[in-house]
Short mmCIF file of C-alpha atoms in Angstrom, two decimals:
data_model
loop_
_atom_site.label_atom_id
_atom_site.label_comp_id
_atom_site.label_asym_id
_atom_site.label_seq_id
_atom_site.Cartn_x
_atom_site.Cartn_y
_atom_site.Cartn_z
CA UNK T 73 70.67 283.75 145.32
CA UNK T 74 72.47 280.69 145.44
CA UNK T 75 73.07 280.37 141.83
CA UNK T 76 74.38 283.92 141.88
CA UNK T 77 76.63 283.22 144.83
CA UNK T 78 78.53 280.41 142.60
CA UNK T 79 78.88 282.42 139.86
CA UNK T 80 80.02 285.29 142.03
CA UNK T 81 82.97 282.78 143.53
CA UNK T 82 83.42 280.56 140.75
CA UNK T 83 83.88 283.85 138.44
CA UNK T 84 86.38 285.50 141.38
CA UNK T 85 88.30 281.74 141.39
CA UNK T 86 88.37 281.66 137.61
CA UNK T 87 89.47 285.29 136.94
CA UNK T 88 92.47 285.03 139.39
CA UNK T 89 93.24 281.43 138.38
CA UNK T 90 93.44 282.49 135.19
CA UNK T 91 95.36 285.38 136.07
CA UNK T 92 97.62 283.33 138.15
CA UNK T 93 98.35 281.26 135.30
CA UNK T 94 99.64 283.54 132.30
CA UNK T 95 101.84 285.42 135.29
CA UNK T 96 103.30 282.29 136.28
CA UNK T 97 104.33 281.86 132.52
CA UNK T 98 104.82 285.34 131.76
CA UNK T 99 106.95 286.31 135.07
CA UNK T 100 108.55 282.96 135.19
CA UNK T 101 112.46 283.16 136.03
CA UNK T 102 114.24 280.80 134.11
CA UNK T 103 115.66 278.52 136.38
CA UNK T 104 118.56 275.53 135.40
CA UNK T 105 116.86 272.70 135.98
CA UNK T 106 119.92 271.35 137.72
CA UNK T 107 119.56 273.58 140.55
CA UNK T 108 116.31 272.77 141.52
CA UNK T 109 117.33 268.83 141.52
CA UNK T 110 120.40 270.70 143.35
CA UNK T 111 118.58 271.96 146.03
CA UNK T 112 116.46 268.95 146.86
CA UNK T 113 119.12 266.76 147.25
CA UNK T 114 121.13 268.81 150.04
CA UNK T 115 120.35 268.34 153.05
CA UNK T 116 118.21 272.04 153.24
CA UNK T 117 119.41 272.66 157.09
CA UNK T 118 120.81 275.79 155.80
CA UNK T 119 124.18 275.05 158.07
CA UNK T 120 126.31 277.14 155.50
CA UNK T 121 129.39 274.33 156.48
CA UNK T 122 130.05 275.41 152.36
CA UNK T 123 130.43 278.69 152.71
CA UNK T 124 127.79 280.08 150.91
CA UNK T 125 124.55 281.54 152.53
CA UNK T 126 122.05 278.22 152.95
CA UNK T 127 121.53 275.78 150.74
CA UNK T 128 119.81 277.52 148.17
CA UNK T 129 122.58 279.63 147.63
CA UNK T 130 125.01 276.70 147.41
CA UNK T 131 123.11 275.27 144.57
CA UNK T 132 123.22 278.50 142.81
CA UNK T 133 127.00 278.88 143.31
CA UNK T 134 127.48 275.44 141.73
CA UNK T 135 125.47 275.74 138.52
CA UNK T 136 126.67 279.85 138.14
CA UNK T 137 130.33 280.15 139.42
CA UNK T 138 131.29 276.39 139.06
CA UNK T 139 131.62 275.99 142.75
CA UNK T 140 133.86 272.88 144.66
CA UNK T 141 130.60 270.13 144.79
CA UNK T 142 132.11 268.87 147.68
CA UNK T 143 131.75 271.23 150.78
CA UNK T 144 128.58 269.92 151.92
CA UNK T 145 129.75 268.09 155.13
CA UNK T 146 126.70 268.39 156.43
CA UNK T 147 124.95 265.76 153.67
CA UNK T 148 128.12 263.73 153.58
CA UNK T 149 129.91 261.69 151.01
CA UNK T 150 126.44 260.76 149.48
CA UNK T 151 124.89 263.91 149.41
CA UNK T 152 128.15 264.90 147.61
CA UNK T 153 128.04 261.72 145.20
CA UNK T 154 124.69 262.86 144.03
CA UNK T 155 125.75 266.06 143.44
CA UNK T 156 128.87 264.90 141.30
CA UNK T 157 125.94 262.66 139.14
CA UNK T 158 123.60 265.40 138.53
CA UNK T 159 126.63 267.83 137.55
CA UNK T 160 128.56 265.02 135.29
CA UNK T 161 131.69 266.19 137.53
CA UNK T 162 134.50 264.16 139.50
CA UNK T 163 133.00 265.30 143.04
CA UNK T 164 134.61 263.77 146.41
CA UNK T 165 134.22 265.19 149.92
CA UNK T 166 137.11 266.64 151.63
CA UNK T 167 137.84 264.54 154.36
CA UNK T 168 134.96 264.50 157.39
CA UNK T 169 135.88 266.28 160.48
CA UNK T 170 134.12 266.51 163.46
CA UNK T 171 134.04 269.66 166.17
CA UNK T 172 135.99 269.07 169.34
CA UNK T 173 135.96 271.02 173.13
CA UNK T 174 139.98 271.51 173.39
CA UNK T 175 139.36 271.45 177.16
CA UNK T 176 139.75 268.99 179.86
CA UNK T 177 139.16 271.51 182.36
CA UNK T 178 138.87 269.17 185.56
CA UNK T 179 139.23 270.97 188.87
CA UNK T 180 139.86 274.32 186.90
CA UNK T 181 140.43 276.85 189.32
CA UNK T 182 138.10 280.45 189.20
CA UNK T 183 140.41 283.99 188.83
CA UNK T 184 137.02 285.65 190.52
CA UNK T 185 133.12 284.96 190.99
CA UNK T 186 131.58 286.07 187.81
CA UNK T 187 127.75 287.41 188.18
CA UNK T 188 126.53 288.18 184.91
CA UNK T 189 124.95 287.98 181.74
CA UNK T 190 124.84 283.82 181.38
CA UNK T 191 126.87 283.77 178.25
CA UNK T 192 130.10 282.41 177.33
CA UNK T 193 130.84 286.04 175.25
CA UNK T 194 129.86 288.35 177.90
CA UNK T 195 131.67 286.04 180.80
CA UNK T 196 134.96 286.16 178.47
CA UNK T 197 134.98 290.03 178.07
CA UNK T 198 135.08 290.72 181.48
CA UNK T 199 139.01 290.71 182.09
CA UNK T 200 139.37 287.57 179.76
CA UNK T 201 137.29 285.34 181.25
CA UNK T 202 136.63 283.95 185.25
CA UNK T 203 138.63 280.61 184.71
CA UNK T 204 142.31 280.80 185.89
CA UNK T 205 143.39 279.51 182.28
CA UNK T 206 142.62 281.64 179.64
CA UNK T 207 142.22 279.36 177.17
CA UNK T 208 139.76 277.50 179.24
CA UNK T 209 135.97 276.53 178.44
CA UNK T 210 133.84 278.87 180.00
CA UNK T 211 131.51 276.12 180.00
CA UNK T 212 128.17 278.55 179.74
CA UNK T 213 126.52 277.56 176.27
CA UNK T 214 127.72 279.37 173.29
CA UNK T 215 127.95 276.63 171.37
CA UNK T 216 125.21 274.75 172.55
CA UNK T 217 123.06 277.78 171.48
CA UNK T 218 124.94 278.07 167.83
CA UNK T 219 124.46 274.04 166.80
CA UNK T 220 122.06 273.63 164.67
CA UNK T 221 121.95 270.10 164.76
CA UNK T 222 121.80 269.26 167.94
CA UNK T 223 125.02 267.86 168.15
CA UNK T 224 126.43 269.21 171.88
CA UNK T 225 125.63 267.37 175.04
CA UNK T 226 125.88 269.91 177.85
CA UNK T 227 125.16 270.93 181.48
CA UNK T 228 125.90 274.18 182.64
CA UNK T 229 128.80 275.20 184.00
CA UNK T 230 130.37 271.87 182.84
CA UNK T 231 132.28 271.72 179.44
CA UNK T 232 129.99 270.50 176.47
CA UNK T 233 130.90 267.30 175.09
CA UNK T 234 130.54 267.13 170.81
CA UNK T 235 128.45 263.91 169.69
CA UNK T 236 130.56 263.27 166.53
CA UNK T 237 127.60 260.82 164.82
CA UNK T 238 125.67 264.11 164.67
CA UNK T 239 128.38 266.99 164.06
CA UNK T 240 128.56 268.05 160.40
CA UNK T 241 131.67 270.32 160.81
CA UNK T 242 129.57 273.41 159.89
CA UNK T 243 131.71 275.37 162.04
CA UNK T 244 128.85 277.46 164.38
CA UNK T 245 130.64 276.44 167.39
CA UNK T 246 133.71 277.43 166.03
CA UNK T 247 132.40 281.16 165.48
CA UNK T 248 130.42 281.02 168.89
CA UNK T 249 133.02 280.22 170.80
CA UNK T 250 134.68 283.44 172.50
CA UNK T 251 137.67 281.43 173.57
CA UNK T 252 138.14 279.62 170.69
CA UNK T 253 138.11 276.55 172.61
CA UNK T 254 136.64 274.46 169.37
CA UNK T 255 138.48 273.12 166.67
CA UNK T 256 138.01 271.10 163.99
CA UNK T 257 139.63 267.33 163.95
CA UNK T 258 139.53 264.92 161.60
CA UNK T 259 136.78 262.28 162.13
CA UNK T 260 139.09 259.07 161.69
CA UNK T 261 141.57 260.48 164.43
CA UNK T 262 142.03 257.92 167.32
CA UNK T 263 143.96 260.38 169.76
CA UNK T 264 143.70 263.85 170.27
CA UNK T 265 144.85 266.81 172.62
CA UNK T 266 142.41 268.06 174.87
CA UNK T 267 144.05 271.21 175.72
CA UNK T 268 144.24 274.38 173.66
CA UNK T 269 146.62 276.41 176.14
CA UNK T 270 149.89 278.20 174.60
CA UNK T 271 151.21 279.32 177.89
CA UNK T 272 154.22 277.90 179.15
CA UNK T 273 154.73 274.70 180.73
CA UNK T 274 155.18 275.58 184.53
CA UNK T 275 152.28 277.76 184.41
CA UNK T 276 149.81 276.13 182.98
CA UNK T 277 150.95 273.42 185.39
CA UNK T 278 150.07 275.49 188.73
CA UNK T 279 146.51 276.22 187.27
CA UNK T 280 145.45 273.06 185.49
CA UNK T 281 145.78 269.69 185.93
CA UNK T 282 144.66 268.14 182.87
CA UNK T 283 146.19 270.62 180.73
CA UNK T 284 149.26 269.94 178.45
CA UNK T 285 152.74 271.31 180.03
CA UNK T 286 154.67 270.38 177.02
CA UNK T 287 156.71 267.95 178.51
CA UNK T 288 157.92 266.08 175.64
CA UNK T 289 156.98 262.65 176.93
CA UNK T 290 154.63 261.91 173.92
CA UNK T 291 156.96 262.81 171.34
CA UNK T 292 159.94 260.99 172.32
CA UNK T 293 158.06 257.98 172.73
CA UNK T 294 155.48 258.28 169.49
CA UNK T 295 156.74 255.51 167.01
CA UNK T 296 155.62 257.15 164.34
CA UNK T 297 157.17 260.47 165.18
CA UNK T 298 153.65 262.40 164.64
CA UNK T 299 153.78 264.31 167.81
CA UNK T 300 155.53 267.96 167.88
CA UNK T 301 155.19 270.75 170.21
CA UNK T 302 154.27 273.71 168.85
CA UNK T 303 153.76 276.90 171.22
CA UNK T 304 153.98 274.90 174.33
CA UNK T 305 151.03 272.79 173.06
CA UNK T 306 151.59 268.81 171.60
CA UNK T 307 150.12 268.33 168.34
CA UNK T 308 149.14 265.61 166.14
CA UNK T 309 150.43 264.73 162.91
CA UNK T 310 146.96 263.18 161.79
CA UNK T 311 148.62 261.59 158.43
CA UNK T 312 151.13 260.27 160.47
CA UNK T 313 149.33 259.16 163.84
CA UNK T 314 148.39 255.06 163.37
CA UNK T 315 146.27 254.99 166.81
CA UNK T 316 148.56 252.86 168.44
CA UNK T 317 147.63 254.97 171.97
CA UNK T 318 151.30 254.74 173.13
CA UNK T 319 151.24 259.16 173.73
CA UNK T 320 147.80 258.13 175.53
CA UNK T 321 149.41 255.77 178.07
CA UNK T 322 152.73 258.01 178.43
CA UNK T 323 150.94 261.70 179.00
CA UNK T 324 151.81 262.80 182.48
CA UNK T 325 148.64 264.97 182.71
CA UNK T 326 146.35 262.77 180.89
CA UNK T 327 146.11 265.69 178.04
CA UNK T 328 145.79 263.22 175.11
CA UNK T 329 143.24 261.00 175.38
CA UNK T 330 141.31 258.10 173.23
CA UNK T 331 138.30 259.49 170.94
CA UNK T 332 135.50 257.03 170.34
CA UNK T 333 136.63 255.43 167.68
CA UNK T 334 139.34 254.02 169.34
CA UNK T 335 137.52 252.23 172.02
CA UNK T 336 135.35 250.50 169.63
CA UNK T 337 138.40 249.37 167.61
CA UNK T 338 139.74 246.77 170.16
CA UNK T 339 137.15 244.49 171.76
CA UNK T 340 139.26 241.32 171.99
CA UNK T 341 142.06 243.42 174.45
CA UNK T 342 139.43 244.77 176.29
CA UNK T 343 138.08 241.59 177.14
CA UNK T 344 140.92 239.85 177.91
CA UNK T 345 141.40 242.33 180.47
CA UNK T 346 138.12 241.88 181.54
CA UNK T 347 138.30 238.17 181.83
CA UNK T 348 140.89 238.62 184.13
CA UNK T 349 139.45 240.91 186.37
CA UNK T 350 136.64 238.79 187.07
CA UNK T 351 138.92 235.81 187.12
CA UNK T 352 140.89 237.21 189.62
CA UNK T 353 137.40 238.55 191.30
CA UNK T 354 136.37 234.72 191.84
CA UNK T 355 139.71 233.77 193.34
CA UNK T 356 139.43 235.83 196.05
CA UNK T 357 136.35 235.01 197.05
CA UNK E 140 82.73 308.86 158.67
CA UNK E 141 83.08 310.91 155.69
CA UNK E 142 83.21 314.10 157.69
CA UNK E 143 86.87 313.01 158.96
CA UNK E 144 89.79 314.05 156.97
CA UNK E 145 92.18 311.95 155.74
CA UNK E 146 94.78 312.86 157.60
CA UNK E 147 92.57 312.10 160.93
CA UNK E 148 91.49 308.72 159.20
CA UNK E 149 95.69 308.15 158.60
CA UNK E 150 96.46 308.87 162.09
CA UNK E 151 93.64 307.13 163.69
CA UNK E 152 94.64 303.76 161.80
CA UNK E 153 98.06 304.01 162.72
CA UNK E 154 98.04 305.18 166.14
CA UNK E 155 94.69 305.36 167.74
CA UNK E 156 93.45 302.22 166.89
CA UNK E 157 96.74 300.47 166.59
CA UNK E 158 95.82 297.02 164.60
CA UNK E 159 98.01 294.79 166.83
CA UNK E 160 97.95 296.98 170.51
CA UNK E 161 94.81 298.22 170.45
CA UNK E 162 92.70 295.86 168.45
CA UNK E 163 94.78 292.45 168.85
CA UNK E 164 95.20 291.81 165.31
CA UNK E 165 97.89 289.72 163.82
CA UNK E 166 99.15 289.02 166.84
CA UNK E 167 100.96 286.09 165.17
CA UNK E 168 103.62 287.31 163.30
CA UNK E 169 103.81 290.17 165.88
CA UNK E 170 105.49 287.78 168.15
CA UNK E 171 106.56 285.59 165.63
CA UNK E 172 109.11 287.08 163.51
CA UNK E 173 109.84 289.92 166.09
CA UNK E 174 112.88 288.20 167.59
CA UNK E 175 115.23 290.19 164.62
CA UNK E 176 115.06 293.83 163.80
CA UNK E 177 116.06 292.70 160.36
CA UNK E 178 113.09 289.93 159.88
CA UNK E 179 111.08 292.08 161.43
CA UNK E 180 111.30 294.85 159.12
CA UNK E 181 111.19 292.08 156.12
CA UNK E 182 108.26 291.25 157.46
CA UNK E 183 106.75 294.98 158.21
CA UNK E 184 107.75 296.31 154.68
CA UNK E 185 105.80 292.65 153.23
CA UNK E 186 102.56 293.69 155.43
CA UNK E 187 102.72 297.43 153.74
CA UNK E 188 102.53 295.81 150.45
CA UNK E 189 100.25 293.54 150.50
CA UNK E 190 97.71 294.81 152.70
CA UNK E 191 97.41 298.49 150.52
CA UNK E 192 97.66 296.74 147.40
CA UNK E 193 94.51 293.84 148.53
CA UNK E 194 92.37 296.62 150.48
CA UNK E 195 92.43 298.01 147.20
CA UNK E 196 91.25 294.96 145.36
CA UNK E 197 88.81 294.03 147.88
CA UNK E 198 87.11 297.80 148.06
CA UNK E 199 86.59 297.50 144.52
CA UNK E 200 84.75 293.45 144.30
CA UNK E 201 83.10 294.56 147.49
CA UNK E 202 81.37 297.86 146.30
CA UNK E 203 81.05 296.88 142.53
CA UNK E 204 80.11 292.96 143.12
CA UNK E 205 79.43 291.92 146.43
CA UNK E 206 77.11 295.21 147.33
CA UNK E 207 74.79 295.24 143.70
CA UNK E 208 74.70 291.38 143.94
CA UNK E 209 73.48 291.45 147.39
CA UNK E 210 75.89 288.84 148.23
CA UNK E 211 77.54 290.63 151.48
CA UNK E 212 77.30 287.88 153.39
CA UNK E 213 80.54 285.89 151.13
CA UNK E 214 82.97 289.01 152.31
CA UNK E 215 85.07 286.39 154.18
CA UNK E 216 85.37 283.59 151.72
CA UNK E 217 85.86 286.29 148.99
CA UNK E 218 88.60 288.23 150.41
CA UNK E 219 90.49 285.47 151.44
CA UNK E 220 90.88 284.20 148.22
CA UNK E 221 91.48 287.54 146.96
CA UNK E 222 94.34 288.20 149.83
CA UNK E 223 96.22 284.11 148.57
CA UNK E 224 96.10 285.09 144.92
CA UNK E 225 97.41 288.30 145.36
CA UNK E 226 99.88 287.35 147.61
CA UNK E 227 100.71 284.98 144.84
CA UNK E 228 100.55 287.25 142.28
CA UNK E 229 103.09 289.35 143.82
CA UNK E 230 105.73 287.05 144.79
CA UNK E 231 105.35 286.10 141.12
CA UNK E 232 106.09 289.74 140.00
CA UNK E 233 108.53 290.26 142.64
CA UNK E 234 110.59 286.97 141.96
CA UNK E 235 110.77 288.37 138.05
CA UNK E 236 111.29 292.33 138.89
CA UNK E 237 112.44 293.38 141.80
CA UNK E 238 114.55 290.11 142.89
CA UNK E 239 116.60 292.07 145.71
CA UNK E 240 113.37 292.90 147.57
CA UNK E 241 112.28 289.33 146.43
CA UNK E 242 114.75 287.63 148.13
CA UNK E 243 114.32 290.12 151.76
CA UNK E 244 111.14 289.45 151.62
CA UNK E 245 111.30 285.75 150.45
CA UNK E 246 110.20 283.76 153.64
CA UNK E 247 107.81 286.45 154.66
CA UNK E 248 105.42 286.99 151.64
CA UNK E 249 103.77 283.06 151.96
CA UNK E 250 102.93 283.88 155.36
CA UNK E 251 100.68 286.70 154.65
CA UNK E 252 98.44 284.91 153.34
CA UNK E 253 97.34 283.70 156.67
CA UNK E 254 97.74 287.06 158.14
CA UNK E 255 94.56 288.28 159.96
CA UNK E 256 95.54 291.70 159.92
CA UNK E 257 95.44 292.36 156.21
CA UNK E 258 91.55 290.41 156.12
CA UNK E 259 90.77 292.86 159.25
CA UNK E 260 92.13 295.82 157.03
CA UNK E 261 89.29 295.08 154.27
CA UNK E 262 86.31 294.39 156.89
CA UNK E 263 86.96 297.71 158.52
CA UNK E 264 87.26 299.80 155.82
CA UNK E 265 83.73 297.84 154.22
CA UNK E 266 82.83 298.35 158.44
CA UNK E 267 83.69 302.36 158.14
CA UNK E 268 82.13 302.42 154.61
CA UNK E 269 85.27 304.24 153.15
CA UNK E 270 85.48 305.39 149.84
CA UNK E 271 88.17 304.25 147.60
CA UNK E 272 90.40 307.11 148.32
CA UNK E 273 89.92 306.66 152.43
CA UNK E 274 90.07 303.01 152.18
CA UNK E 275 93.33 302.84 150.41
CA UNK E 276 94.88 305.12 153.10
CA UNK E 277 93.22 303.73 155.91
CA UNK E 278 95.16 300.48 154.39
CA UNK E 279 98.39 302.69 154.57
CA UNK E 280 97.71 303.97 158.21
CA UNK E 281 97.00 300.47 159.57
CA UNK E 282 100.22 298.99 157.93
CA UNK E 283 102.68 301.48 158.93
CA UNK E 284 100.79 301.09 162.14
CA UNK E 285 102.12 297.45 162.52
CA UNK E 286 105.59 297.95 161.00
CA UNK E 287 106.15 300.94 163.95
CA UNK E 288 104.99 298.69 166.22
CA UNK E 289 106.35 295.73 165.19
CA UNK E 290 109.78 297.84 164.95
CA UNK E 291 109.67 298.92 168.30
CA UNK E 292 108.87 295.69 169.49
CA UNK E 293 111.91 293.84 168.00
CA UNK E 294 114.21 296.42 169.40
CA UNK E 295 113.12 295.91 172.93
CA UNK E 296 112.88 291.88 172.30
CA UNK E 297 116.51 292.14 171.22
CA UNK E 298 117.92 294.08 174.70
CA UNK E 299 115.35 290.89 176.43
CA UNK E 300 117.41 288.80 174.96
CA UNK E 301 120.92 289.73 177.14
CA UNK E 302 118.70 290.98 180.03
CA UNK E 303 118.61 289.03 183.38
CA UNK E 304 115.02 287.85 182.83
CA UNK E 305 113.80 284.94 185.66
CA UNK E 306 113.53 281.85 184.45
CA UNK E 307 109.92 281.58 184.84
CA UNK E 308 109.27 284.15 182.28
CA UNK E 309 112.12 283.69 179.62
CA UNK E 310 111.31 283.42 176.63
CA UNK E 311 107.63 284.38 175.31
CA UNK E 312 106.14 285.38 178.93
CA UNK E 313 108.60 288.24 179.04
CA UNK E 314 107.36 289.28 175.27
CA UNK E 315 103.67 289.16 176.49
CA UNK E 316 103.85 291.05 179.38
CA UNK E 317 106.24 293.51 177.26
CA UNK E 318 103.28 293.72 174.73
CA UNK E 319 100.85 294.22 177.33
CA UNK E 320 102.83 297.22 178.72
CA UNK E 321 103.45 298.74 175.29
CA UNK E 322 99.29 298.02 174.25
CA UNK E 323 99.05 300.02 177.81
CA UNK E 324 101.42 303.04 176.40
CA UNK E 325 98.84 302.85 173.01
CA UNK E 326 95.69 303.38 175.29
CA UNK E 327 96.63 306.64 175.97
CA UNK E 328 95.86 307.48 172.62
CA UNK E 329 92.23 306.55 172.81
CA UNK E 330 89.43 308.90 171.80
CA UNK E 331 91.62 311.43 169.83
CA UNK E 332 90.15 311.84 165.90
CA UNK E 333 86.93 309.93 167.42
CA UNK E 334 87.78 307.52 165.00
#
């Protein structure tokens, strides 16, 4: 009994490992060996930042069709050196962005009281949106929902703030978003505008009071003359701007404001100032 | 059982005794990869394959191995290795062959393997002592059983997913009790084909 009950198993195993064997060599696909080196080396979270679908199919494109090794965002500029190794090509990542909420949205008044489906897309095709701005963030979770790498901080009903460390630039947001409230800004950028409305200065003024009115201000006083306004809306000149944060001190509205990178980029001024606060603290005391 | 024709046997195995609302089988991927019509047809046309093509296998090592050896008692340990290689087998053919269907079914063919309902599929037809003929469309009733099911499933899941559900239940909660209601709906089937 028991000898017949390994033979019976050990026969099955052997018959199908054999089996398993000459298919594995007889329906084997011949694969580049490239691709499979390829596909271990990106980042596999399927983003599709590159355009293609996932990362398999990235790989693919870039052995078959000769594809531009340096779209992967998501893997970065050493995902993309590695890629420019193992394909013997000049490979350099276009230059890192990061996903911003073109929204400041503070005290944003309501058109109406919208009860419905909890969703940015279904909120925004009910007569373009409940916010009195109509280029305003709904502030209900689209893009939350889309990111894939857990890259937006959010509460509901308040506007979702993009943590750059973790955005790749996939663009998921981008697509979510029903306003298109979410663009795409270059990582390095010290300044930006955090207001996406077109409409015209006096109006957006009666609704919003951190949106941009197009007053001018910041381009007459930019040094560097990297500030234009274009449909009622200031915009950078990113290969001009030098951070110097005059635009940020000028705005009226307080539209342009300091990204991250800024902050961290001048310690010694912000201690001074600190110094004297609390110098001036212990006087009066 | 042999008195049954197989049309009765056909509609009992994909109706009657539905293999996920009526018996509970394969539950797992029945909530699983139900969230997307799409996946869950990939996953419903995978389960067709697979499970005809290994009830066939199995009928044949059980009644021509298993049975003159006297060895019934290894069914389980048997079948499940027949059910991985096959699977194996298959996505090996497939990957060569038919690459389209390859790459629709891709993520869905590994996790047969694991997939209680096509194991359930042999024991009941070696339960029912089918012959070869009945066995390979009781295979064929059972799997178009879960692909209907699993069909009708997704669509509802997909309106679930824009409906105002509490938040208490969102999520998989809703999906159970939506099961339950649908396994409810199958009941009324019972006793027809006395199968």
């Amino acid at each position: 009994m028991i000898l017949n009950t390994v033979i019976l198993l050990g026969g099955i195993g052997l018959v199908f490992g054999f089996i398993l064997a000459v298919a594995a060599k007889k329906f084997a696909v011949p694969v580049d060996p490239r691709q499979e080196h390829l596909l271990r080396i990106l980042p596999g979270a399927n983003c599709g930042a590159c355009g293609f679908p996932g990362c398999s199919g990235y790989a693919e494109a870039m052995i078959k069709e000769g594809a531009d090794p340096g779209l992967c965002t998501a893997g970065g500029t050493e995902t993309v050196e590695k890629i420019g190794e193992i394909l013997g090509r000049e490979a350099s990542l276009r230059e890192r962005r990061v996903a911003r909420v073109l929204c400041g949205g503070r005290d944003c008044e309501q058109k109406f009281n919208y009860v419905g489906i909890n969703e940015c897309y279904a909120a925004s095709s009910v007569a373009g949106g409940f916010k009195s701005c109509r280029y305003a963030c709904l502030g209900l979770g689209d893009c939350v929902k889309a990111c894939n790498f857990d890259a937006i901080r959010w509460e509901p009903g308040k506007i979702p703030e993009i943590i750059p460390q973790k955005c790749t630039a996939c663009g998921k947001c981008i697509e979510a978003c029903p306003v298109n409230v979410i663009k795409l800004i270059p990582e390095k950028a010290e300044v930006y505008v955090k207001c996406g409305s077109h409409d015209k200065g006096p109006s957006v003024k009666k609704i919003c009071k951190a949106g941009c009115f197009a007053c001018r201000i910041c381009v007459k006083f930019c040094p560097e003359k990297a500030i234009t306004i274009e449909e009622n809306l200031a915009v950078i000149d990113y290969s001009r701007c030098n951070g110097c944060g005059i635009c940020v001190k000028k705005c009226p509205s307080k539209t342009i404001i300091y990204t991250e990178k800024h902050s961290s980029k001048e310690p010694e001024e912000r201690s001074k100032k600190k110094k004297n606060a609390e110098s001036q603290a212990t006087n009066h005391s | 059982m042999n008195e049954i024709s197989l049309f009765g046997i056909f509609l009992s195995a994909m109706i009657v005794n539905n293999i996920v609302l009526i018996r509970f089988i394969g539950l797992c991927p029945f909530f699983g990869v139900s969230g997307r019509m799409e996946s869950a047809i990939g996953m419903g046309m995978a389960v067709i394959f697979v499970m005809t093509v290994s009830s066939a296998v199995t009928w044949v090592i059980y009644n021509y191995l298993l049975v003159p050896m006297g060895l019934e008692f290894l069914k389980i340990v048997t079948f499940i290795l027949v059910i991985a290689s096959l699977v194996q087998l298959e996505e090996l053919f497939m990957k060569k062959y038919i690459p389209n269907l390859y790459k629709s079914l891709g993520i869905y063919l590994p996790l047969i393997t694991t997939n209680c309902a096509i194991l359930a599929a042999s024991f009941l037809h070696v339960d029912y002592s089918f012959s070869f003929i009945q066995a390979l469309v009781y295979a064929i009733g059972v799997s178009l059983g879960f692909i209907v099911v699993i069909i009708l499933f997704a669509g509802i899941r997909e309106r679930l997913d824009t409906a105002p559900v509490p938040k208490a239940l969102a999520g998989y909660p809703i999906a159970f009790f939506t099961a339950a209601l649908m396994s409810l709906a199958f009941l009324g089937f019972k006793g027809l084909f006395g199968l």
